[in-house]
Amino acid sequence: MGKLLCDPSAAAVAEALPPSPAPAPPPPLLAWPSPGPAPALEASTAPAGWDAVWALEDQQRRRLLRIWERGVAWKPSPPGGEEAAPAPVVFRLDHGGEVDADGNCLFTAARTAAAAKADARELRHRAVRRFAEVYDAAGEDDKGAVDAAVRHLYAPDLKAGWGVHVVQEIKVLAPKAQRDALDAAIQELVDLGIQREIAAETIYKERCIAVNNGESWAKYMSISGSAEDEHDIITLQYTEEGLLTIDENRDGRAAAFGDDIAIECLATEFKREVYVVQAHGADAMIDEDNCVFFLPHRPRGEICEPPIFLFMKGTAWCGAGADHYEPLIATVLQHVTPDKAAVVL
């Protein structure tokens, strides 16, 4: 699952942090030496025709099929020190198959789209480590811009935003080792006659970690919903009238949904651009020719490989963001010139 920034704070993350320092290189992510051809896909991840992809509206499917037929043109950046840029490449995009909606879909989809050796949990942790390196090296102004973007996503000001949202969420992190103590503190308030949800809201806000800056974002994004996680995610949902409900995540299986910050970190880790391909439904009131968007995320530093493409369905969310990523498999269209491509990046 995932979350896209929908206001100007999205640009803050992309612009605020300085270029990533050059740490010791991690183990290779790719499953084949670079440069070189991608390996054959396993049967379970073989590209699927767009006709077989479920939950697409007719206008989405027709537009995606046209893009599949004519391709997507991508112009590589010129290598350092060379005047002439490499020739543009036209890619065909096939759907790479469904992935589990377990909160780890960004990293699972990226693994498939990039044919990476690392599993989804390792990719998640690499993205977090990449973020921490850059954030720790940033100046105070840059950190402040990132912190503001994180607050917008996970600790919003509940006095604002109701013209856009019907429900807003606040995320807090409960250390797994302290769940019994938190439960006992909540019960003490209940014994005093306080309604349990109000008691839980009070204790969680007082004793848990708010996701409101870069440091707490790294803790949050590290959570994959496994027993090895250090924290559990608690989600407090609000309407304009007040507290709606609390997801206490009793089984500890909730994972942190990928967001734009995580995507940029993956792009930097892979040294490849990542394009999120959003397909809007008819409810977004967008005409068919413009219902598919390619949202770019550039790495910090050099680009060494062709882009990674991830698919995000947009049915019934009115263009306001979506919550599930699926892989797209890019193959080169040999006999299509860039000027004939359906999309030029």
XYZ file of C-alpha atoms in Angstrom:
345
model
C 0.000 0.000 0.000
C 1.118 3.532 -0.457
C 0.509 7.176 0.058
C 1.193 10.072 -2.283
C 1.716 13.633 -1.193
C -1.092 15.756 -2.592
C 0.044 19.305 -1.834
C 3.150 21.499 -2.233
C 4.881 19.717 0.658
C 5.518 16.868 -1.784
C 8.066 19.027 -3.532
C 9.714 19.842 -0.219
C 11.033 16.326 0.208
C 12.398 16.247 -3.326
C 14.145 19.604 -2.982
C 15.026 19.977 0.683
C 17.698 17.373 1.204
C 21.179 17.717 -0.286
C 22.603 15.041 -2.587
C 23.244 11.785 -0.800
C 26.774 11.282 0.539
C 28.734 8.394 -0.900
C 28.565 5.564 1.657
C 30.225 2.221 1.216
C 28.378 0.412 -1.570
C 25.766 -2.097 -0.360
C 25.437 -5.566 -1.829
C 24.068 -5.376 -5.385
C 20.303 -5.077 -5.712
C 20.055 -6.326 -9.254
C 19.878 -9.979 -10.128
C 22.218 -9.622 -13.113
C 25.514 -7.770 -13.676
C 25.117 -4.216 -14.917
C 25.043 -3.553 -17.789
C 23.380 -6.600 -19.271
C 20.033 -8.072 -20.183
C 17.400 -8.758 -17.559
C 16.872 -12.396 -16.700
C 13.755 -14.249 -17.771
C 10.835 -13.702 -15.431
C 9.571 -16.593 -13.370
C 6.164 -17.922 -14.395
C 4.550 -16.357 -11.317
C 5.697 -12.882 -12.383
C 5.300 -13.199 -16.173
C 3.710 -10.079 -17.718
C -0.073 -10.246 -17.927
C -2.177 -8.664 -20.642
C -4.134 -5.595 -19.605
C -7.369 -7.404 -20.454
C -6.670 -9.755 -17.541
C -6.065 -7.032 -14.916
C -8.999 -6.826 -12.537
C -10.808 -3.740 -11.162
C -10.103 -1.496 -14.145
C -12.801 0.667 -15.664
C -13.289 0.634 -19.411
C -11.631 4.010 -19.983
C -8.608 3.006 -17.921
C -8.214 -0.287 -19.770
C -8.573 1.303 -23.223
C -5.960 3.958 -22.453
C -3.540 1.445 -20.947
C -3.913 -0.791 -24.012
C -3.096 2.144 -26.307
C -0.001 2.894 -24.224
C 0.939 -0.794 -24.402
C 0.591 -0.817 -28.195
C 2.544 2.390 -28.911
C 4.910 2.396 -25.969
C 6.468 4.950 -23.642
C 9.485 6.965 -24.820
C 12.269 7.675 -22.320
C 15.288 9.842 -23.038
C 18.352 8.877 -20.978
C 20.381 11.662 -19.404
C 23.762 12.262 -21.065
C 26.679 10.609 -19.253
C 29.028 12.954 -17.423
C 31.532 14.630 -19.683
C 29.733 13.743 -22.912
C 27.887 16.267 -25.024
C 25.519 13.930 -26.847
C 22.773 12.147 -24.918
C 22.035 8.497 -25.718
C 19.195 7.886 -28.126
C 15.679 7.719 -26.640
C 14.251 4.296 -25.864
C 10.632 3.187 -26.279
C 9.317 0.722 -23.715
C 6.272 -1.515 -23.712
C 4.694 -1.767 -20.252
C 3.090 -5.043 -19.215
C 1.299 -5.605 -15.957
C 3.600 -7.648 -13.748
C 0.950 -9.447 -11.725
C -0.904 -8.931 -8.469
C 0.905 -8.467 -5.166
C -0.415 -8.996 -1.648
C -2.185 -6.051 -0.032
C -0.196 -6.473 3.174
C 1.262 -2.981 3.487
C 4.514 -4.020 1.820
C 3.252 -3.754 -1.755
C 5.504 -0.803 -2.729
C 8.600 -2.818 -1.930
C 7.216 -6.080 -3.318
C 6.226 -4.356 -6.568
C 9.580 -2.558 -6.843
C 11.409 -5.852 -6.318
C 9.510 -7.464 -9.202
C 9.719 -4.445 -11.528
C 13.481 -4.149 -10.989
C 14.176 -7.908 -10.889
C 16.012 -7.326 -7.610
C 17.579 -10.087 -5.542
C 16.757 -8.521 -2.166
C 13.360 -9.398 -0.699
C 10.716 -6.773 0.068
C 11.703 -6.415 3.738
C 15.359 -5.867 2.871
C 14.414 -3.283 0.233
C 12.339 -1.484 2.864
C 15.273 -1.377 5.266
C 17.677 -0.224 2.554
C 15.335 2.633 1.679
C 15.177 3.644 5.344
C 18.971 3.502 5.710
C 19.361 5.619 2.593
C 16.955 8.202 3.991
C 18.706 8.265 7.386
C 22.107 8.899 5.781
C 20.825 11.895 3.835
C 18.638 13.261 6.634
C 21.434 13.099 9.222
C 23.764 15.009 6.890
C 21.202 17.725 6.046
C 21.165 21.252 7.406
C 18.526 22.464 9.827
C 16.466 24.222 7.147
C 16.411 21.123 4.982
C 15.480 18.919 7.926
C 12.693 21.331 8.805
C 11.207 21.041 5.315
C 11.265 17.242 5.499
C 9.767 17.273 8.998
C 6.917 19.455 7.756
C 6.174 17.007 4.935
C 6.160 14.082 7.380
C 3.793 15.925 9.724
C 1.461 16.621 6.820
C 1.229 12.902 6.110
C 1.172 11.315 9.559
C 0.483 14.009 12.177
C -1.812 16.492 10.407
C -3.265 19.588 12.023
C -6.825 18.504 12.769
C -7.983 22.111 12.726
C -7.462 22.187 8.958
C -7.829 19.993 5.901
C -11.521 19.187 6.188
C -12.314 20.802 2.872
C -10.353 17.958 1.248
C -10.685 15.026 3.656
C -13.668 13.405 5.330
C -11.401 11.331 7.585
C -7.874 12.201 8.702
C -5.400 9.851 10.381
C -2.691 10.270 12.975
C -0.023 7.572 13.229
C 1.815 6.798 16.454
C 4.311 4.033 17.230
C 3.981 1.777 20.253
C 7.110 -0.156 21.305
C 6.187 -3.844 21.251
C 7.843 -4.310 24.639
C 5.501 -1.726 26.199
C 2.122 -2.966 24.945
C 1.193 -4.553 28.287
C 2.107 -1.367 30.159
C 0.069 0.731 27.735
C -2.929 -1.563 28.160
C -2.639 -1.286 31.949
C -2.525 2.519 31.769
C -5.611 2.575 29.553
C -7.453 0.274 31.946
C -6.640 2.574 34.870
C -8.439 5.426 33.089
C -11.367 3.167 32.196
C -11.664 2.199 35.878
C -12.023 5.896 36.639
C -15.069 6.046 34.382
C -13.473 7.316 31.172
C -14.768 5.843 27.908
C -12.257 3.309 26.635
C -11.597 4.932 23.238
C -10.974 8.298 24.896
C -8.706 6.614 27.438
C -6.795 4.840 24.659
C -6.466 8.073 22.667
C -5.049 9.836 25.716
C -2.489 7.147 26.550
C -1.376 6.540 22.983
C -0.846 10.256 22.342
C 1.019 10.725 25.633
C 3.239 7.646 25.623
C 3.753 6.614 22.008
C 6.034 8.075 19.351
C 4.341 10.547 17.016
C 5.387 10.241 13.369
C 6.144 13.925 12.934
C 9.758 14.281 11.749
C 12.445 12.518 9.774
C 13.734 10.521 12.718
C 10.319 9.065 13.570
C 9.561 8.544 9.858
C 12.555 6.195 9.696
C 11.177 4.192 12.640
C 7.731 4.112 11.032
C 8.884 3.112 7.548
C 10.987 0.287 9.019
C 7.811 -1.526 10.124
C 6.909 -4.429 7.839
C 4.277 -6.089 10.023
C 6.585 -8.877 11.187
C 7.401 -10.153 14.658
C 10.919 -8.707 14.279
C 9.636 -5.104 14.188
C 10.480 -2.979 17.230
C 7.235 -0.995 17.097
C 3.550 -1.488 16.339
C 1.609 1.100 14.335
C -1.409 2.650 16.074
C -3.781 4.598 13.814
C -6.173 7.198 15.230
C -8.895 8.232 12.786
C -10.758 11.522 13.089
C -13.679 13.265 11.454
C -14.297 16.973 11.787
C -16.463 16.172 14.841
C -13.666 14.351 16.684
C -12.265 10.857 17.247
C -13.869 8.265 14.974
C -12.000 5.067 15.802
C -8.624 3.635 16.806
C -6.884 0.767 15.052
C -4.826 -0.670 17.890
C -3.141 -3.274 15.673
C -3.312 -5.958 18.351
C -1.647 -8.631 16.236
C 1.216 -6.333 15.194
C 0.764 -7.150 11.523
C 0.179 -3.626 10.202
C 3.007 -2.430 7.954
C 3.969 1.133 7.080
C 2.543 2.016 3.678
C 5.103 3.258 1.158
C 5.028 6.977 0.371
C 6.800 9.443 -1.927
C 9.758 9.718 0.437
C 10.262 5.952 0.347
C 9.947 5.885 -3.455
C 12.670 8.499 -3.828
C 14.899 6.495 -1.501
C 14.320 3.381 -3.616
C 15.164 5.365 -6.751
C 18.427 6.444 -5.150
C 19.219 2.920 -3.988
C 18.615 1.493 -7.475
C 20.169 4.522 -9.246
C 17.110 4.487 -11.482
C 14.139 6.759 -11.953
C 10.876 5.372 -10.600
C 7.660 6.269 -12.415
C 4.355 5.695 -10.647
C 1.724 5.139 -13.328
C -1.631 6.303 -11.973
C -4.782 5.307 -13.824
C -7.751 7.503 -12.894
C -11.311 6.222 -12.946
C -14.299 7.984 -14.473
C -15.176 9.355 -11.018
C -12.187 11.679 -11.315
C -13.995 13.446 -14.198
C -10.942 13.230 -16.465
C -11.258 12.414 -20.153
C -9.942 9.099 -21.418
C -6.886 10.497 -23.214
C -5.656 12.047 -19.970
C -6.654 9.449 -17.397
C -3.178 7.889 -17.029
C -0.387 9.875 -15.383
C 3.336 9.114 -15.078
C 4.629 10.576 -11.807
C 8.448 10.716 -11.743
C 10.723 10.143 -8.763
C 14.378 10.836 -9.492
C 17.314 9.407 -7.578
C 19.755 11.620 -5.721
C 22.821 11.324 -7.886
C 23.528 9.490 -11.117
C 21.085 7.413 -13.140
C 22.686 4.154 -14.246
C 19.777 2.046 -15.533
C 16.432 2.497 -17.323
C 13.414 3.491 -15.205
C 11.343 1.299 -12.930
C 7.577 1.520 -13.478
C 4.960 0.889 -10.782
C 1.217 0.806 -11.343
C -1.382 2.404 -9.092
C -5.061 1.866 -9.788
C -7.282 4.866 -9.273
C -10.811 3.464 -9.184
C -13.219 5.329 -6.877
C -10.735 7.688 -5.278
C -11.353 10.822 -7.354
C -7.702 11.528 -8.072
C -6.921 12.049 -4.410
C -4.331 9.279 -4.027
C -4.425 5.522 -3.894
C -3.082 2.794 -1.693
C -1.795 -0.156 -3.685
C 1.215 -0.625 -5.948
C 1.710 -3.308 -8.578
C 4.769 -3.942 -10.776
C 5.033 -3.040 -14.436
C 7.486 -4.932 -16.631
C 9.261 -2.746 -19.201
C 10.601 -4.270 -22.418
C 12.121 -2.394 -25.343
C 9.965 -1.886 -28.447
C 12.520 -2.241 -31.238
C 10.557 -0.859 -34.184
C 8.723 2.115 -32.662
C 10.263 5.570 -32.924
C 9.893 8.001 -29.997
C 7.710 10.365 -32.017
C 5.149 7.564 -32.429
C 5.055 6.635 -28.728
C 1.838 7.110 -26.750
C 3.702 8.862 -23.926
C 6.984 10.791 -23.889
C 8.599 11.055 -20.449
